[in-house]
JSON list of C-alpha atoms in Angstrom, two decimals:
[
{"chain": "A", "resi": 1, "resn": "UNK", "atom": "CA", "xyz": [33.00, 6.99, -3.80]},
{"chain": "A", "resi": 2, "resn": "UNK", "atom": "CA", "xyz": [29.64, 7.95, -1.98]},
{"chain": "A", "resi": 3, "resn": "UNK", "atom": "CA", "xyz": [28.88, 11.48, -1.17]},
{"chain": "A", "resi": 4, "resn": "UNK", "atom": "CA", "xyz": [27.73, 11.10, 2.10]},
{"chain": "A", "resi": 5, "resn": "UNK", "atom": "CA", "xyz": [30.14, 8.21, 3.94]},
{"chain": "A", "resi": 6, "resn": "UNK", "atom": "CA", "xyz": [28.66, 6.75, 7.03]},
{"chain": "A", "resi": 7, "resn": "UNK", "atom": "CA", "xyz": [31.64, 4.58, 9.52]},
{"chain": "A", "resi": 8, "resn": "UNK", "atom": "CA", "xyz": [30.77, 2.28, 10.92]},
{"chain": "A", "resi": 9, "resn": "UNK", "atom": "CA", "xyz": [28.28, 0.39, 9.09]},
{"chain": "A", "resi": 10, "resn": "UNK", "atom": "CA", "xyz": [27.24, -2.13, 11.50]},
{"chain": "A", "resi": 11, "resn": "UNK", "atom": "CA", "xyz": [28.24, -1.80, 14.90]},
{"chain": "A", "resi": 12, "resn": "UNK", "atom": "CA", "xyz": [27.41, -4.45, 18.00]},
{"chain": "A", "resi": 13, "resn": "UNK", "atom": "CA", "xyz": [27.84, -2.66, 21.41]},
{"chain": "A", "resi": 14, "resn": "UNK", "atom": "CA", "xyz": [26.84, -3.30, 25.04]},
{"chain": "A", "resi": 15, "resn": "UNK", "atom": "CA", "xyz": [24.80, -1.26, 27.17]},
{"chain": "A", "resi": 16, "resn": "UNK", "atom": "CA", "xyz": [26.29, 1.70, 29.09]},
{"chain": "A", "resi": 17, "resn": "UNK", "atom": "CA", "xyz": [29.39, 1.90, 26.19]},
{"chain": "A", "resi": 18, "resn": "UNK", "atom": "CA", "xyz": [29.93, 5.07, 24.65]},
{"chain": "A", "resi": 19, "resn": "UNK", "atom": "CA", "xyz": [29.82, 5.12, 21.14]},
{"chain": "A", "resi": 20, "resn": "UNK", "atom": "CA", "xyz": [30.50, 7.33, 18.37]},
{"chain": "A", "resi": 21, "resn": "UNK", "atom": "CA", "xyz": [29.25, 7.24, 14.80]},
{"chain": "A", "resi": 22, "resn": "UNK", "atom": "CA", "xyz": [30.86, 9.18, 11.96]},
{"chain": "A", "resi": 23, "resn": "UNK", "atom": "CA", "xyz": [29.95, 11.27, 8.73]},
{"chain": "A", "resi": 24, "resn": "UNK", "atom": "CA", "xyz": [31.37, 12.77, 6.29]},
{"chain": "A", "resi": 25, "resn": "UNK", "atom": "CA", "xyz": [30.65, 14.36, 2.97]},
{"chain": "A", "resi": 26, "resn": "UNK", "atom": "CA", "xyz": [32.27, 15.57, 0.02]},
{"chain": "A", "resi": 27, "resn": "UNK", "atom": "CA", "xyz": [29.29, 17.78, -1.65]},
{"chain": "A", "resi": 28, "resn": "UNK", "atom": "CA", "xyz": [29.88, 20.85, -0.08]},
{"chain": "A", "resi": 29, "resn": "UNK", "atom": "CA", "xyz": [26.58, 21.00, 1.45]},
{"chain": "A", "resi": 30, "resn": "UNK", "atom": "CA", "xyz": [26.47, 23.35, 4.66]},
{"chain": "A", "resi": 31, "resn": "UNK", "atom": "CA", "xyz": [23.76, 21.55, 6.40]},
{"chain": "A", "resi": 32, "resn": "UNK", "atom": "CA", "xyz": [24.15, 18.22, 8.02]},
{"chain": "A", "resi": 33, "resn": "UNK", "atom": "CA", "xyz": [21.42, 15.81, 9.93]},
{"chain": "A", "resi": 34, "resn": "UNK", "atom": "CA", "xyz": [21.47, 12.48, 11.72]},
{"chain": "A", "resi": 35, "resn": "UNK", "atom": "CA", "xyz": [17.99, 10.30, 11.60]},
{"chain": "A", "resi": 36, "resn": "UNK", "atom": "CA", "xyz": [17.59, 7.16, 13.46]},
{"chain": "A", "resi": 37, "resn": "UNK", "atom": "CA", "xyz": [15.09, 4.88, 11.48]},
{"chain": "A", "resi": 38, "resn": "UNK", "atom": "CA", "xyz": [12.63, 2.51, 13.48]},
{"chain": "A", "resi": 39, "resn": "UNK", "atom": "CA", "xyz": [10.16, -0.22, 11.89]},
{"chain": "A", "resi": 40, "resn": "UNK", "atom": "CA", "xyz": [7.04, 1.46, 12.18]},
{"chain": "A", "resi": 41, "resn": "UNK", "atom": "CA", "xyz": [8.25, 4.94, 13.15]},
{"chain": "A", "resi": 42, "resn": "UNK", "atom": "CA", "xyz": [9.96, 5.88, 10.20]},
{"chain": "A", "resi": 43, "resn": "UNK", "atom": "CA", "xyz": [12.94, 8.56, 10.02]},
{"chain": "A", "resi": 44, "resn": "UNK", "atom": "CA", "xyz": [13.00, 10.62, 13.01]},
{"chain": "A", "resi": 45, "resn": "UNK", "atom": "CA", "xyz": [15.47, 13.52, 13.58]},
{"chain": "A", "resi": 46, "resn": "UNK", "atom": "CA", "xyz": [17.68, 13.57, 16.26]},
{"chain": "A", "resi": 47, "resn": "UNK", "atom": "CA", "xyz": [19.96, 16.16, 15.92]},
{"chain": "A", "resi": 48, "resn": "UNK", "atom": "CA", "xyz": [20.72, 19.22, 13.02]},
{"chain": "A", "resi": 49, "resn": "UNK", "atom": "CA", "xyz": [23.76, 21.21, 11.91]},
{"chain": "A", "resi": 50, "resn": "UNK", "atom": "CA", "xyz": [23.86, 24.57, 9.51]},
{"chain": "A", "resi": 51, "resn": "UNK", "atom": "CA", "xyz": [27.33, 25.01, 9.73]},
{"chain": "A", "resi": 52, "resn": "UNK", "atom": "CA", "xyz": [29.87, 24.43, 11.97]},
{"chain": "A", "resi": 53, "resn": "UNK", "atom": "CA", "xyz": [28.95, 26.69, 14.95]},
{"chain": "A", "resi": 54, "resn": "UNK", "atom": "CA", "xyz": [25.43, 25.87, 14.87]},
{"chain": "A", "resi": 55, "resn": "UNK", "atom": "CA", "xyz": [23.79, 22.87, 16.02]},
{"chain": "A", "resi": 56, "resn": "UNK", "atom": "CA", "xyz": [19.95, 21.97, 16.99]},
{"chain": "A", "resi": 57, "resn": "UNK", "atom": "CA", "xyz": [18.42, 19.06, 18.69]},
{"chain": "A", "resi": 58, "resn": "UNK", "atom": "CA", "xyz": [15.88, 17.54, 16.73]},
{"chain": "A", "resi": 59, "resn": "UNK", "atom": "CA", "xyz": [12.75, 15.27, 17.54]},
{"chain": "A", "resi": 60, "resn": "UNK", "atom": "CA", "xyz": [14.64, 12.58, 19.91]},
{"chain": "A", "resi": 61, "resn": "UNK", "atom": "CA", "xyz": [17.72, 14.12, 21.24]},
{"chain": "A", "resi": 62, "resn": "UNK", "atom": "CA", "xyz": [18.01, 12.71, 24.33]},
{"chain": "A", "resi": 63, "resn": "UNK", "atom": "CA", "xyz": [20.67, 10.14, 25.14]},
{"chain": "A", "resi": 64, "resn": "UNK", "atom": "CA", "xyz": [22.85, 11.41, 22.14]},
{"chain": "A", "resi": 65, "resn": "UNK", "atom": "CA", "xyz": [24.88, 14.41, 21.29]},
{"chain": "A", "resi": 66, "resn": "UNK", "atom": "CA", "xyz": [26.81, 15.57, 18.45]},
{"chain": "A", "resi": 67, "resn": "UNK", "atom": "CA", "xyz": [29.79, 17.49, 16.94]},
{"chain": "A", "resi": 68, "resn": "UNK", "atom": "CA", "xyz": [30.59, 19.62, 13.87]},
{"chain": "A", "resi": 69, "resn": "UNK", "atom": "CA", "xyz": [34.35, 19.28, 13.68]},
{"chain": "A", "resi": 70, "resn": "UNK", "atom": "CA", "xyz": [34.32, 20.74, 9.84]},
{"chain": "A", "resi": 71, "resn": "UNK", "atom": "CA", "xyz": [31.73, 21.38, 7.19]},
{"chain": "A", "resi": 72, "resn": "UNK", "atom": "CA", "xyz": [32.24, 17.85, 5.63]},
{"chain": "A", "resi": 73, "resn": "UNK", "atom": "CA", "xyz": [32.64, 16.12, 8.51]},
{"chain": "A", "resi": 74, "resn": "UNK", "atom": "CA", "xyz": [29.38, 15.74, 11.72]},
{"chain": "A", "resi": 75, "resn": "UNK", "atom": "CA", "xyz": [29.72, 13.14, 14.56]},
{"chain": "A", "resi": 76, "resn": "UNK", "atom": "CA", "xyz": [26.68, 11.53, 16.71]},
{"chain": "A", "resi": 77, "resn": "UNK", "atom": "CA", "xyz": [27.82, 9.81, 19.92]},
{"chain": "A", "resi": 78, "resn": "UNK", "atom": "CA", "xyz": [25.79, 8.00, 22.26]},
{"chain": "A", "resi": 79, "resn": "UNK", "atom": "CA", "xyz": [27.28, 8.71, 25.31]},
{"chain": "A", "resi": 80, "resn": "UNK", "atom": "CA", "xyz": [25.77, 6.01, 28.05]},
{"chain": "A", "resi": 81, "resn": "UNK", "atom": "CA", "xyz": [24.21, 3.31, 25.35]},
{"chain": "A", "resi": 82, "resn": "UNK", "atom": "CA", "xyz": [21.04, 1.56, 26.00]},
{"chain": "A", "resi": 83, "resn": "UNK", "atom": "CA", "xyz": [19.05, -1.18, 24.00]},
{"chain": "A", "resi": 84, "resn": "UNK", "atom": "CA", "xyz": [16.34, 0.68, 23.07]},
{"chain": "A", "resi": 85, "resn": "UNK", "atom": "CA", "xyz": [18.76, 2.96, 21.02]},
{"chain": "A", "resi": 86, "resn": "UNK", "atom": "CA", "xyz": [18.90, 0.05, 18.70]},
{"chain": "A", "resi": 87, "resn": "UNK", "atom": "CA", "xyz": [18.35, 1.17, 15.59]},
{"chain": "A", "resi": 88, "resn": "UNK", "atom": "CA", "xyz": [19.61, 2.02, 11.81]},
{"chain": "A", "resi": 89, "resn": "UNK", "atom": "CA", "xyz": [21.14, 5.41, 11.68]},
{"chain": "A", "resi": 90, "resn": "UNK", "atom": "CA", "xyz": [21.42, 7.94, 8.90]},
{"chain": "A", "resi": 91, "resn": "UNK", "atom": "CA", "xyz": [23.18, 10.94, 8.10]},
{"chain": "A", "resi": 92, "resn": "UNK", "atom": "CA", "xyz": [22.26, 12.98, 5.46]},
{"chain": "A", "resi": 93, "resn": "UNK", "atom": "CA", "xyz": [23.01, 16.59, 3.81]},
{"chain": "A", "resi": 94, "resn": "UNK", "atom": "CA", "xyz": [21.36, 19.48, 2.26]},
{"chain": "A", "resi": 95, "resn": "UNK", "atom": "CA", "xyz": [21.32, 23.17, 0.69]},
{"chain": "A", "resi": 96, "resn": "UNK", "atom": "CA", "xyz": [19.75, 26.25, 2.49]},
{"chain": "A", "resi": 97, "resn": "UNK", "atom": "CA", "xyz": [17.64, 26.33, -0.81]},
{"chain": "A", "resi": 98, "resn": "UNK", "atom": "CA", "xyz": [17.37, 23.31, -1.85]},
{"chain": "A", "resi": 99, "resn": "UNK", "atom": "CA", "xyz": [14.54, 20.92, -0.41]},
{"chain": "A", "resi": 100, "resn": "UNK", "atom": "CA", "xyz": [16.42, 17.63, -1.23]},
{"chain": "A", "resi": 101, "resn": "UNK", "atom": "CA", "xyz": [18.80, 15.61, 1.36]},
{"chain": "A", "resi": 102, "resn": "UNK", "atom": "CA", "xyz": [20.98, 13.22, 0.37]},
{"chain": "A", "resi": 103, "resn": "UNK", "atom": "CA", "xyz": [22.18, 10.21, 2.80]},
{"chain": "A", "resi": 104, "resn": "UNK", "atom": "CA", "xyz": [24.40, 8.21, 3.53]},
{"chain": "A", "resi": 105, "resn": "UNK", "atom": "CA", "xyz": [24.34, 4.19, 3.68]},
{"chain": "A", "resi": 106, "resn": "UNK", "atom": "CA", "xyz": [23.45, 3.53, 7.33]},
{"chain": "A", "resi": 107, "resn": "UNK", "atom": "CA", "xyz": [24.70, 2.49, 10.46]},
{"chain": "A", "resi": 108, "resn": "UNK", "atom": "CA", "xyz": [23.19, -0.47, 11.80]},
{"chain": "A", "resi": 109, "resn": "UNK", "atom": "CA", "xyz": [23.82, -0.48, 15.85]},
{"chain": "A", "resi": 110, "resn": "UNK", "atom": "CA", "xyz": [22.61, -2.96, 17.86]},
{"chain": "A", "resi": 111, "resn": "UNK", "atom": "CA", "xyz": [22.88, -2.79, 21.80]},
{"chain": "A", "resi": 112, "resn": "UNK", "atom": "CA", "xyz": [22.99, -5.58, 23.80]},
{"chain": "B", "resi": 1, "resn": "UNK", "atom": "CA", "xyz": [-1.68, 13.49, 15.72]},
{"chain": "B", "resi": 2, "resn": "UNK", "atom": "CA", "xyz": [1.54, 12.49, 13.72]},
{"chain": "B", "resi": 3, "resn": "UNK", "atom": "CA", "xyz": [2.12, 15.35, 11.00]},
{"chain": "B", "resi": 4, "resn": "UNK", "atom": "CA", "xyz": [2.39, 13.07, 7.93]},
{"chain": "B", "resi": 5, "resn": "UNK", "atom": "CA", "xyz": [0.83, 9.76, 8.10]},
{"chain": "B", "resi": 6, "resn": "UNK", "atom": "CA", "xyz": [1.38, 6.94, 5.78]},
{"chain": "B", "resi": 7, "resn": "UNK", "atom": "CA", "xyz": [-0.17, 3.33, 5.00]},
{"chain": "B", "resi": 8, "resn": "UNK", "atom": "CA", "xyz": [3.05, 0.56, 5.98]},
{"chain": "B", "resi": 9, "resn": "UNK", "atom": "CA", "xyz": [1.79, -1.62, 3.81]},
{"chain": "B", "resi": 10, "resn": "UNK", "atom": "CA", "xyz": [3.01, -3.70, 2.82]},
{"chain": "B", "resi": 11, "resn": "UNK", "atom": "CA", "xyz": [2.24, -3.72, -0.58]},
{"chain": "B", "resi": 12, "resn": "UNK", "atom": "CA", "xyz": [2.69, -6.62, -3.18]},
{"chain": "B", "resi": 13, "resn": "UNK", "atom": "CA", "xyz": [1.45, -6.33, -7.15]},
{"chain": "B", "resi": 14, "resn": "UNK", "atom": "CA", "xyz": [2.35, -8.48, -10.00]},
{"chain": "B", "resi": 15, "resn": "UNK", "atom": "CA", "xyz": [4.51, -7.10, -12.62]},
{"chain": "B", "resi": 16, "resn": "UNK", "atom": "CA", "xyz": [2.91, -4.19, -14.84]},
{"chain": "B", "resi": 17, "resn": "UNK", "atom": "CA", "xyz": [0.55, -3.34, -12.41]},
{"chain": "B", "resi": 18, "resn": "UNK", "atom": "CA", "xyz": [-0.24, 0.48, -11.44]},
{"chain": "B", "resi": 19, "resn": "UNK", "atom": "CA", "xyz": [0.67, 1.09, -7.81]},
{"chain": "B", "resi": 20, "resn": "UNK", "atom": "CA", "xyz": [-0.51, 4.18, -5.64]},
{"chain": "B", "resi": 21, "resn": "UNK", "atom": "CA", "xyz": [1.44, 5.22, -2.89]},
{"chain": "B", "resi": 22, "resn": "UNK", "atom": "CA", "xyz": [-0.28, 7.81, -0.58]},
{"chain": "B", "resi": 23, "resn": "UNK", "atom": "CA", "xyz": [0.20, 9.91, 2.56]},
{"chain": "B", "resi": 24, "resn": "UNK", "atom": "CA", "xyz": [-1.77, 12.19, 4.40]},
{"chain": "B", "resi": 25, "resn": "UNK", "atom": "CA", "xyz": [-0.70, 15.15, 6.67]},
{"chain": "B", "resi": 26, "resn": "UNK", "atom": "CA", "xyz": [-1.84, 17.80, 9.06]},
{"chain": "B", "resi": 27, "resn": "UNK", "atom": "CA", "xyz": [0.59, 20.81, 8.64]},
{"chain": "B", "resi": 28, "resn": "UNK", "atom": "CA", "xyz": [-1.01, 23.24, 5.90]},
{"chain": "B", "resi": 29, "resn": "UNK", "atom": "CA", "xyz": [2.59, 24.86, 6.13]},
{"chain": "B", "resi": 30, "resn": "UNK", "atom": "CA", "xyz": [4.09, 22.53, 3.58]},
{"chain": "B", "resi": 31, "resn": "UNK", "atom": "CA", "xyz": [5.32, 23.32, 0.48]},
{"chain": "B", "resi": 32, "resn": "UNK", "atom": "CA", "xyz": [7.66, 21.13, -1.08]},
{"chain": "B", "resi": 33, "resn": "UNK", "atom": "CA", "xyz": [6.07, 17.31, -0.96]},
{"chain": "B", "resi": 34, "resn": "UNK", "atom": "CA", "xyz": [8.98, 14.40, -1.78]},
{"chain": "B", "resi": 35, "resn": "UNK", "atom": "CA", "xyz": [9.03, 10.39, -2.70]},
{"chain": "B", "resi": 36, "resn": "UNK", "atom": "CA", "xyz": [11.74, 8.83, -1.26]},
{"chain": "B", "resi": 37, "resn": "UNK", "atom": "CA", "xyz": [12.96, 5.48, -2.59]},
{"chain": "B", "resi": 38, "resn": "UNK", "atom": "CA", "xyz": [15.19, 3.00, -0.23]},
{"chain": "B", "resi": 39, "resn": "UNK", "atom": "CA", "xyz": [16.34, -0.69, -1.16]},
{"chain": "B", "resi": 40, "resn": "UNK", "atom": "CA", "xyz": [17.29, -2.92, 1.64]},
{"chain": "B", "resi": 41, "resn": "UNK", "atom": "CA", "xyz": [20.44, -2.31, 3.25]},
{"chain": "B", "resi": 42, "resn": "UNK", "atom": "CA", "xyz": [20.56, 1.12, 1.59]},
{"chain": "B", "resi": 43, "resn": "UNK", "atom": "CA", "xyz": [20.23, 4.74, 2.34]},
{"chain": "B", "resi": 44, "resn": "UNK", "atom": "CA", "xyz": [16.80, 6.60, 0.91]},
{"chain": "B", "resi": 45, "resn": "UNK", "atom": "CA", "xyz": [17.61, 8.32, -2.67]},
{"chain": "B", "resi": 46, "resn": "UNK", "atom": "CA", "xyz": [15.24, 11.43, -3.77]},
{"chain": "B", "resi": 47, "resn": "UNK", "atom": "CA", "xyz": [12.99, 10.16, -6.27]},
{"chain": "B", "resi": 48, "resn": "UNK", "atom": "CA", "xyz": [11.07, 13.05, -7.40]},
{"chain": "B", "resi": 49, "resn": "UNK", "atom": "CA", "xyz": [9.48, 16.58, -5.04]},
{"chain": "B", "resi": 50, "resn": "UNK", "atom": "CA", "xyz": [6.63, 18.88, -6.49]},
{"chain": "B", "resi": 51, "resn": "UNK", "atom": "CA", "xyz": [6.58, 22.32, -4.77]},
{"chain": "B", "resi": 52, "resn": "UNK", "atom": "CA", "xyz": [2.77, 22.77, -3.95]},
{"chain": "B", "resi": 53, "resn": "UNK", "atom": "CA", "xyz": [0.29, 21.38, -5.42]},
{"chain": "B", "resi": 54, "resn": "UNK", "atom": "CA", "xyz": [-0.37, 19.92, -8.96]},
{"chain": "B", "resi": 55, "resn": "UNK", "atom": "CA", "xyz": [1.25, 17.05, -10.68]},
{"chain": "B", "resi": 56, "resn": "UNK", "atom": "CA", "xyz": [4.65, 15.85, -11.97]},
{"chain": "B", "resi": 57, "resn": "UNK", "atom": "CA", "xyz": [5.60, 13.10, -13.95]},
{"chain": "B", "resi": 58, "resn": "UNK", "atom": "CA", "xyz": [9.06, 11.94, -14.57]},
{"chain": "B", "resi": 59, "resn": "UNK", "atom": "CA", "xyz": [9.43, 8.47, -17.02]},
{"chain": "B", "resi": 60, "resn": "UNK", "atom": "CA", "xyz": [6.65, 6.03, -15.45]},
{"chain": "B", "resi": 61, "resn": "UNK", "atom": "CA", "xyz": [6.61, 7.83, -11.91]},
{"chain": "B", "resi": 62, "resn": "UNK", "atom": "CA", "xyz": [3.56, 10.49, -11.23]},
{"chain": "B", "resi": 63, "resn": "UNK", "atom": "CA", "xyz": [3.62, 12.97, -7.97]},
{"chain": "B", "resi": 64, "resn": "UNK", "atom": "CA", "xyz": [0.06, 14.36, -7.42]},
{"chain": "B", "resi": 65, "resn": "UNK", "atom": "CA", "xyz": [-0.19, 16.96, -4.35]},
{"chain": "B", "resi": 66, "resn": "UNK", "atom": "CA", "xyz": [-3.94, 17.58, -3.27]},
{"chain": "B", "resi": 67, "resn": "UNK", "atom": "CA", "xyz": [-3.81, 20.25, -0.38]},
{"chain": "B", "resi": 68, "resn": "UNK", "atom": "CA", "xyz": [-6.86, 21.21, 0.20]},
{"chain": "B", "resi": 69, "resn": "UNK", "atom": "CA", "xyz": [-7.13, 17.89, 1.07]},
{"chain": "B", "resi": 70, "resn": "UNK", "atom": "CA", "xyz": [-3.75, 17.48, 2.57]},
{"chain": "B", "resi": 71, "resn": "UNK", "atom": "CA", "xyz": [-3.04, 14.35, 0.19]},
{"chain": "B", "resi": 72, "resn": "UNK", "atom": "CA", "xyz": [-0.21, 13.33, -1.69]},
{"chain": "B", "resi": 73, "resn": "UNK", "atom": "CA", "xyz": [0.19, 10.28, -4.11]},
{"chain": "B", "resi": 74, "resn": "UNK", "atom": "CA", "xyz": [2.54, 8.37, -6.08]},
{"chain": "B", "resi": 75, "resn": "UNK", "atom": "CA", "xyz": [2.07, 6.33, -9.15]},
{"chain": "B", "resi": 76, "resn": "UNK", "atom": "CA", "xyz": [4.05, 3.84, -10.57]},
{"chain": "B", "resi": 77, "resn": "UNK", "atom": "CA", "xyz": [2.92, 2.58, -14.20]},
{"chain": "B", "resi": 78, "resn": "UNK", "atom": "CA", "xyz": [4.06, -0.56, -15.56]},
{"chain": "B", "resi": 79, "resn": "UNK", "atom": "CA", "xyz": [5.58, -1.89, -12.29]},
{"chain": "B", "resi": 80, "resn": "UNK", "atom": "CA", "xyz": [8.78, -3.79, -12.25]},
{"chain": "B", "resi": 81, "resn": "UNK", "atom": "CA", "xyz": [10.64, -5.98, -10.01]},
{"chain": "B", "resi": 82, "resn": "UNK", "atom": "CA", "xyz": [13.02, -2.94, -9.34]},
{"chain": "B", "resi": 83, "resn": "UNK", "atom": "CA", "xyz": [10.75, -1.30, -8.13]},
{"chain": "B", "resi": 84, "resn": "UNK", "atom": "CA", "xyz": [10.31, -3.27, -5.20]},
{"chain": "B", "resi": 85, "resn": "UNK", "atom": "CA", "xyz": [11.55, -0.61, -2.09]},
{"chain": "B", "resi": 86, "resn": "UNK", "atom": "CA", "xyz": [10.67, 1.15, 0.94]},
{"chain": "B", "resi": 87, "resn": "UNK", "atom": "CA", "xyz": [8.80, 4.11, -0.29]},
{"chain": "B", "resi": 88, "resn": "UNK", "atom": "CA", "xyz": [8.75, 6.83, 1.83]},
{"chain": "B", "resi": 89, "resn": "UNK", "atom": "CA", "xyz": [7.06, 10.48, 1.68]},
{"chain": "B", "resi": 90, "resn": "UNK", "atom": "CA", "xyz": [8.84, 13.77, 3.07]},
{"chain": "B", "resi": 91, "resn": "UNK", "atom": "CA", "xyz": [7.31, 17.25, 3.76]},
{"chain": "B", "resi": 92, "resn": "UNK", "atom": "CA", "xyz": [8.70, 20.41, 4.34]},
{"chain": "B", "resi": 93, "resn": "UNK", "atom": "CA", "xyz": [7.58, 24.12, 4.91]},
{"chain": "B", "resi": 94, "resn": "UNK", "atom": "CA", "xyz": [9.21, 26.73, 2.82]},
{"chain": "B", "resi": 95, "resn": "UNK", "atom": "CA", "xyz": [12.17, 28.62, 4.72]},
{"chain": "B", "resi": 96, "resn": "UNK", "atom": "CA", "xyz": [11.86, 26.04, 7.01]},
{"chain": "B", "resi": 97, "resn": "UNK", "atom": "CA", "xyz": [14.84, 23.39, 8.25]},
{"chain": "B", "resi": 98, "resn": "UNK", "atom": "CA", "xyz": [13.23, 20.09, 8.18]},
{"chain": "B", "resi": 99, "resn": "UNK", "atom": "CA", "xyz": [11.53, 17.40, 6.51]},
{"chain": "B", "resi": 100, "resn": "UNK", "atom": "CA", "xyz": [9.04, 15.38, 8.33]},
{"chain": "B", "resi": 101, "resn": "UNK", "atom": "CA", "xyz": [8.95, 12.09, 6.82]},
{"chain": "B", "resi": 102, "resn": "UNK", "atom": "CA", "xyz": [6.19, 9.30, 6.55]},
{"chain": "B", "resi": 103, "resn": "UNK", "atom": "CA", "xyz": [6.97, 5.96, 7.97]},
{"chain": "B", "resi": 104, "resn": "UNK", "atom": "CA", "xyz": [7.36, 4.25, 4.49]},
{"chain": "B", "resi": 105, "resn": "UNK", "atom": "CA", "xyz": [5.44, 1.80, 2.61]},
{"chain": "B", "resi": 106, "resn": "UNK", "atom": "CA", "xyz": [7.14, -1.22, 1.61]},
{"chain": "B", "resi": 107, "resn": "UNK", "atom": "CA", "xyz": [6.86, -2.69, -2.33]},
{"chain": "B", "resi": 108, "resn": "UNK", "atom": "CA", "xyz": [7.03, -5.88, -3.65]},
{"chain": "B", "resi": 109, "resn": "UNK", "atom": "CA", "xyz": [6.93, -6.15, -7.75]},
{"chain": "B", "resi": 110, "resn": "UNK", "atom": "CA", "xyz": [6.56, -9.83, -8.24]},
{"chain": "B", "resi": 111, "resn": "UNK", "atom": "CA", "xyz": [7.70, -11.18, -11.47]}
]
């Protein structure tokens, strides 16, 4: 099984549907991220977690949010969805020390 | 100004060539420097990360960090058609949170 699980992995939605995207992980790490990735613009943050009672928005927060309902487990939801939130979507995990992440497979969403 | 820039290729070579990879960035804060390697339809895996400058090799991969010119490299020796990926460079401060990634140059090892 993969350390970091992303659900779903492709996803079709319609504009102004709320959506939720889901990660967990089984490495223990305390720190969680979600990246959207964009030809051209590379990996861009959108939102940070250090544990569960901390969260920070990252590069290109707007129009999402997110929740940190356990150490293993950190949810990004796209509350009102729009088609230029189109995009492949990554979670990933790391160590307070540690300079590597790890990530997950990917969430392809498409909004139509 | 983006803080790490890199070349999108992309980038073809026959098999057994050398490749160079290379990004650029602005933030004289980093410390650790990272290669990132993603196939299609997968998530990026850690290839190899120097912590300041110098070099590091690891089988036929070489890191090379340059910051006084704020330049960072990647060479592949002996290419093969596994290599071919999204290659994609990641920065980070030390003590600080995040890495700031390149926007990934694309490889194609043809046979």
């Amino acid at each position: 099984d993969a350390d970091v699980t992303q659900t779903p992995r492709n996803r079709i939605t319609k504009t102004g549907k709320r959506i939720m995207l889901e990660c967990s992980q089984t490495k223990g790490h305390d720190r969680m991220y979600w990246y959207r990735q964009d030809p051209g613009l590379g990996l861009r943050l959108i939102y940070y977690s250090f544990d569960v009672k901390d969260i920070n928005k990252g590069e290109i927060s707007d129009g999402y949010s997110v929740s940190r309902q356990a150490q293993a487990k950190f949810s990004l939801s796209l509350e009102s969805a729009i088609p230029n939130q189109t995009a492949l979507y990554f979670c990933a995990t790391s160590q307070p020390e540690s300079p590597k992440a790890f990530f997950g497979q990917g969430t392809r969403l498409t909004v139509v | 100004q983006k803080e790490v820039e890199q070349d999108p290729g992309p980038l073809s070579v026959p098999e057994g060539a050398i490749v160079s990879l290379n990004c650029t960035y602005s933030n004289s804060a980093f410390q650790y420097f990272m290669w990132y390697r993603q196939y299609s339809r997968k998530g990026p895996e850690l290839l190899m990360y120097t912590y300041s400058s110098g070099n590091k090799e690891d089988g036929r991969f070489t890191a090379q960090v340059d910051k006084s010119s704020k330049y960072i490299s990647l060479f592949i020796r002996d290419s093969q058609p596994s290599d071919s990926a999204t290659y994609l460079c990641a920065m980070r401060g030390t003590g600080a949170n995040n890495l700031f990634f390149g926007t990934g140059t694309r490889l194609t090892v043809i046979p």
